[in-house]
mmCIF file with all atom_site columns, C-alpha atoms and ligand atoms in Angstrom:
data_model
loop_
_atom_site.group_PDB
_atom_site.id
_atom_site.type_symbol
_atom_site.label_atom_id
_atom_site.label_alt_id
_atom_site.label_comp_id
_atom_site.label_asym_id
_atom_site.label_entity_id
_atom_site.label_seq_id
_atom_site.pdbx_PDB_ins_code
_atom_site.Cartn_x
_atom_site.Cartn_y
_atom_site.Cartn_z
_atom_site.occupancy
_atom_site.B_iso_or_equiv
_atom_site.pdbx_formal_charge
_atom_site.auth_seq_id
_atom_site.auth_comp_id
_atom_site.auth_asym_id
_atom_site.auth_atom_id
_atom_site.pdbx_PDB_model_num
ATOM   1  C  CA  . MET A 1 1  ? 0.000  0.000  0.000   1.00 0.00 ? 205 MET A CA  1
ATOM   2  C  CA  . ALA A 1 2  ? 1.043  3.514  -0.751  1.00 0.00 ? 206 ALA A CA  1
ATOM   3  C  CA  . TYR A 1 3  ? -0.492 6.847  -1.493  1.00 0.00 ? 207 TYR A CA  1
ATOM   4  C  CA  . ILE A 1 4  ? -0.765 8.040  -5.058  1.00 0.00 ? 208 ILE A CA  1
ATOM   5  C  CA  . ILE A 1 5  ? -1.457 11.568 -6.319  1.00 0.00 ? 209 ILE A CA  1
ATOM   6  C  CA  . ASN A 1 6  ? -4.397 11.702 -8.687  1.00 0.00 ? 210 ASN A CA  1
ATOM   7  C  CA  . ASP A 1 7  ? -5.064 14.091 -11.572 1.00 0.00 ? 211 ASP A CA  1
ATOM   8  C  CA  . ASP A 1 8  ? -6.712 16.664 -9.284  1.00 0.00 ? 212 ASP A CA  1
ATOM   9  C  CA  . CYS A 1 9  ? -3.196 17.836 -8.298  1.00 0.00 ? 213 CYS A CA  1
ATOM   10 C  CA  . ILE A 1 10 ? -2.582 21.510 -9.107  1.00 0.00 ? 214 ILE A CA  1
ATOM   11 C  CA  . SER A 1 11 ? 1.187  21.271 -8.492  1.00 0.00 ? 215 SER A CA  1
ATOM   12 C  CA  . CYS A 1 12 ? 1.144  23.647 -5.517  1.00 0.00 ? 216 CYS A CA  1
ATOM   13 C  CA  . GLY A 1 13 ? 4.048  21.796 -3.907  1.00 0.00 ? 217 GLY A CA  1
ATOM   14 C  CA  . ALA A 1 14 ? 2.649  21.850 -0.361  1.00 0.00 ? 218 ALA A CA  1
ATOM   15 C  CA  . CYS A 1 15 ? 2.888  18.087 0.097   1.00 0.00 ? 219 CYS A CA  1
ATOM   16 C  CA  . GLU A 1 16 ? 6.548  17.784 -0.878  1.00 0.00 ? 220 GLU A CA  1
ATOM   17 C  CA  . ALA A 1 17 ? 7.792  19.514 2.275   1.00 0.00 ? 221 ALA A CA  1
ATOM   18 C  CA  . GLU A 1 18 ? 5.484  17.493 4.531   1.00 0.00 ? 222 GLU A CA  1
ATOM   19 C  CA  . CYS A 1 19 ? 6.661  14.046 3.478   1.00 0.00 ? 223 CYS A CA  1
ATOM   20 C  CA  . PRO A 1 20 ? 8.961  12.598 6.198   1.00 0.00 ? 224 PRO A CA  1
ATOM   21 C  CA  . VAL A 1 21 ? 10.833 10.412 3.726   1.00 0.00 ? 225 VAL A CA  1
ATOM   22 C  CA  . SER A 1 22 ? 11.001 12.829 0.771   1.00 0.00 ? 226 SER A CA  1
ATOM   23 C  CA  . ALA A 1 23 ? 9.004  10.456 -1.405  1.00 0.00 ? 227 ALA A CA  1
ATOM   24 C  CA  . ILE A 1 24 ? 7.230  13.275 -3.272  1.00 0.00 ? 228 ILE A CA  1
ATOM   25 C  CA  . SER A 1 25 ? 8.674  15.112 -6.246  1.00 0.00 ? 229 SER A CA  1
ATOM   26 C  CA  . GLU A 1 26 ? 7.433  17.313 -9.052  1.00 0.00 ? 230 GLU A CA  1
ATOM   27 C  CA  . GLY A 1 27 ? 6.381  15.332 -12.086 1.00 0.00 ? 231 GLY A CA  1
ATOM   28 C  CA  . ASP A 1 28 ? 4.957  16.092 -15.490 1.00 0.00 ? 232 ASP A CA  1
ATOM   29 C  CA  . GLY A 1 29 ? 1.865  18.194 -14.820 1.00 0.00 ? 233 GLY A CA  1
ATOM   30 C  CA  . LYS A 1 30 ? 1.429  16.975 -11.249 1.00 0.00 ? 234 LYS A CA  1
ATOM   31 C  CA  . TYR A 1 31 ? 3.411  15.824 -8.258  1.00 0.00 ? 235 TYR A CA  1
ATOM   32 C  CA  . VAL A 1 32 ? 4.233  12.141 -7.877  1.00 0.00 ? 236 VAL A CA  1
ATOM   33 C  CA  . ILE A 1 33 ? 4.900  9.752  -4.990  1.00 0.00 ? 237 ILE A CA  1
ATOM   34 C  CA  . ASN A 1 34 ? 7.613  7.116  -5.064  1.00 0.00 ? 238 ASN A CA  1
ATOM   35 C  CA  . ALA A 1 35 ? 5.642  4.063  -3.923  1.00 0.00 ? 239 ALA A CA  1
ATOM   36 C  CA  . ASP A 1 36 ? 8.802  2.283  -2.778  1.00 0.00 ? 240 ASP A CA  1
ATOM   37 C  CA  . GLU A 1 37 ? 9.525  5.058  -0.255  1.00 0.00 ? 241 GLU A CA  1
ATOM   38 C  CA  . CYS A 1 38 ? 6.012  5.982  0.867   1.00 0.00 ? 242 CYS A CA  1
ATOM   39 C  CA  . LEU A 1 39 ? 5.226  5.016  4.489   1.00 0.00 ? 243 LEU A CA  1
ATOM   40 C  CA  . ASP A 1 40 ? 1.470  5.505  4.169   1.00 0.00 ? 244 ASP A CA  1
ATOM   41 C  CA  . CYS A 1 41 ? 1.547  8.197  6.870   1.00 0.00 ? 245 CYS A CA  1
ATOM   42 C  CA  . GLY A 1 42 ? -1.075 10.391 5.221   1.00 0.00 ? 246 GLY A CA  1
ATOM   43 C  CA  . ALA A 1 43 ? 0.724  13.684 5.858   1.00 0.00 ? 247 ALA A CA  1
ATOM   44 C  CA  . CYS A 1 44 ? 0.524  14.674 2.196   1.00 0.00 ? 248 CYS A CA  1
ATOM   45 C  CA  . ALA A 1 45 ? -3.227 14.116 2.123   1.00 0.00 ? 249 ALA A CA  1
ATOM   46 C  CA  . GLY A 1 46 ? -3.571 16.281 5.228   1.00 0.00 ? 250 GLY A CA  1
ATOM   47 C  CA  . VAL A 1 47 ? -2.034 19.353 3.627   1.00 0.00 ? 251 VAL A CA  1
ATOM   48 C  CA  . CYS A 1 48 ? -3.309 19.023 0.059   1.00 0.00 ? 252 CYS A CA  1
ATOM   49 C  CA  . PRO A 1 49 ? -5.889 21.724 -0.805  1.00 0.00 ? 253 PRO A CA  1
ATOM   50 C  CA  . VAL A 1 50 ? -7.616 19.540 -3.398  1.00 0.00 ? 254 VAL A CA  1
ATOM   51 C  CA  . GLY A 1 51 ? -7.442 16.057 -1.840  1.00 0.00 ? 255 GLY A CA  1
ATOM   52 C  CA  . ALA A 1 52 ? -5.264 14.677 -4.611  1.00 0.00 ? 256 ALA A CA  1
ATOM   53 C  CA  . PRO A 1 53 ? -3.186 12.191 -2.544  1.00 0.00 ? 257 PRO A CA  1
ATOM   54 C  CA  . VAL A 1 54 ? -5.285 9.062  -2.094  1.00 0.00 ? 258 VAL A CA  1
ATOM   55 C  CA  . GLN A 1 55 ? -4.592 5.572  -0.803  1.00 0.00 ? 259 GLN A CA  1
ATOM   56 C  CA  . GLU A 1 56 ? -4.306 2.974  -3.520  1.00 0.00 ? 260 GLU A CA  1
HETATM 57 FE FE1 . LIG B 2 .  ? 5.095  10.855 2.124   1.00 0.00 ? 389 LIG B FE1 1
HETATM 58 FE FE2 . LIG B 2 .  ? 3.378  10.059 4.004   1.00 0.00 ? 389 LIG B FE2 1
HETATM 59 FE FE3 . LIG B 2 .  ? 2.461  11.022 1.693   1.00 0.00 ? 389 LIG B FE3 1
HETATM 60 FE FE4 . LIG B 2 .  ? 3.659  8.645  1.749   1.00 0.00 ? 389 LIG B FE4 1
HETATM 61 S  S1  . LIG B 2 .  ? 1.707  9.172  2.761   1.00 0.00 ? 389 LIG B S1  1
HETATM 62 S  S2  . LIG B 2 .  ? 4.033  10.258 0.247   1.00 0.00 ? 389 LIG B S2  1
HETATM 63 S  S3  . LIG B 2 .  ? 5.226  8.943  3.341   1.00 0.00 ? 389 LIG B S3  1
HETATM 64 S  S4  . LIG B 2 .  ? 3.638  12.174 3.245   1.00 0.00 ? 389 LIG B S4  1
HETATM 65 FE FE1 . LIG B 2 .  ? -0.568 18.431 -5.752  1.00 0.00 ? 390 LIG B FE1 1
HETATM 66 FE FE2 . LIG B 2 .  ? -1.925 18.443 -3.452  1.00 0.00 ? 390 LIG B FE2 1
HETATM 67 FE FE3 . LIG B 2 .  ? 0.721  18.047 -3.461  1.00 0.00 ? 390 LIG B FE3 1
HETATM 68 FE FE4 . LIG B 2 .  ? -0.286 20.451 -4.011  1.00 0.00 ? 390 LIG B FE4 1
HETATM 69 S  S1  . LIG B 2 .  ? -0.424 19.371 -2.027  1.00 0.00 ? 390 LIG B S1  1
HETATM 70 S  S2  . LIG B 2 .  ? 1.393  19.394 -5.140  1.00 0.00 ? 390 LIG B S2  1
HETATM 71 S  S3  . LIG B 2 .  ? -2.163 19.910 -5.146  1.00 0.00 ? 390 LIG B S3  1
HETATM 72 S  S4  . LIG B 2 .  ? -0.849 16.688 -4.355  1.00 0.00 ? 390 LIG B S4  1
#
């Protein structure tokens, strides 16, 4: 299990700084989560203004 960022992402960047393991980076048109690093903590979902990070 890991979080993924869906297409609602507006690339605000707020989640990147909140991730304790730096699993989030800017991708092509939206931010992306490295599933191999994600701890499922939910911090990114907590700060996202549009609810784009969701659990797979
Ligand atoms: Fe990072 Fe936690 Fe979001 Fe996974 S759920 S990407 S560990 S902030
Ligand atoms: Fe995208 Fe939400 Fe992260 Fe902002 S906080 S970059 S809208 S996933």
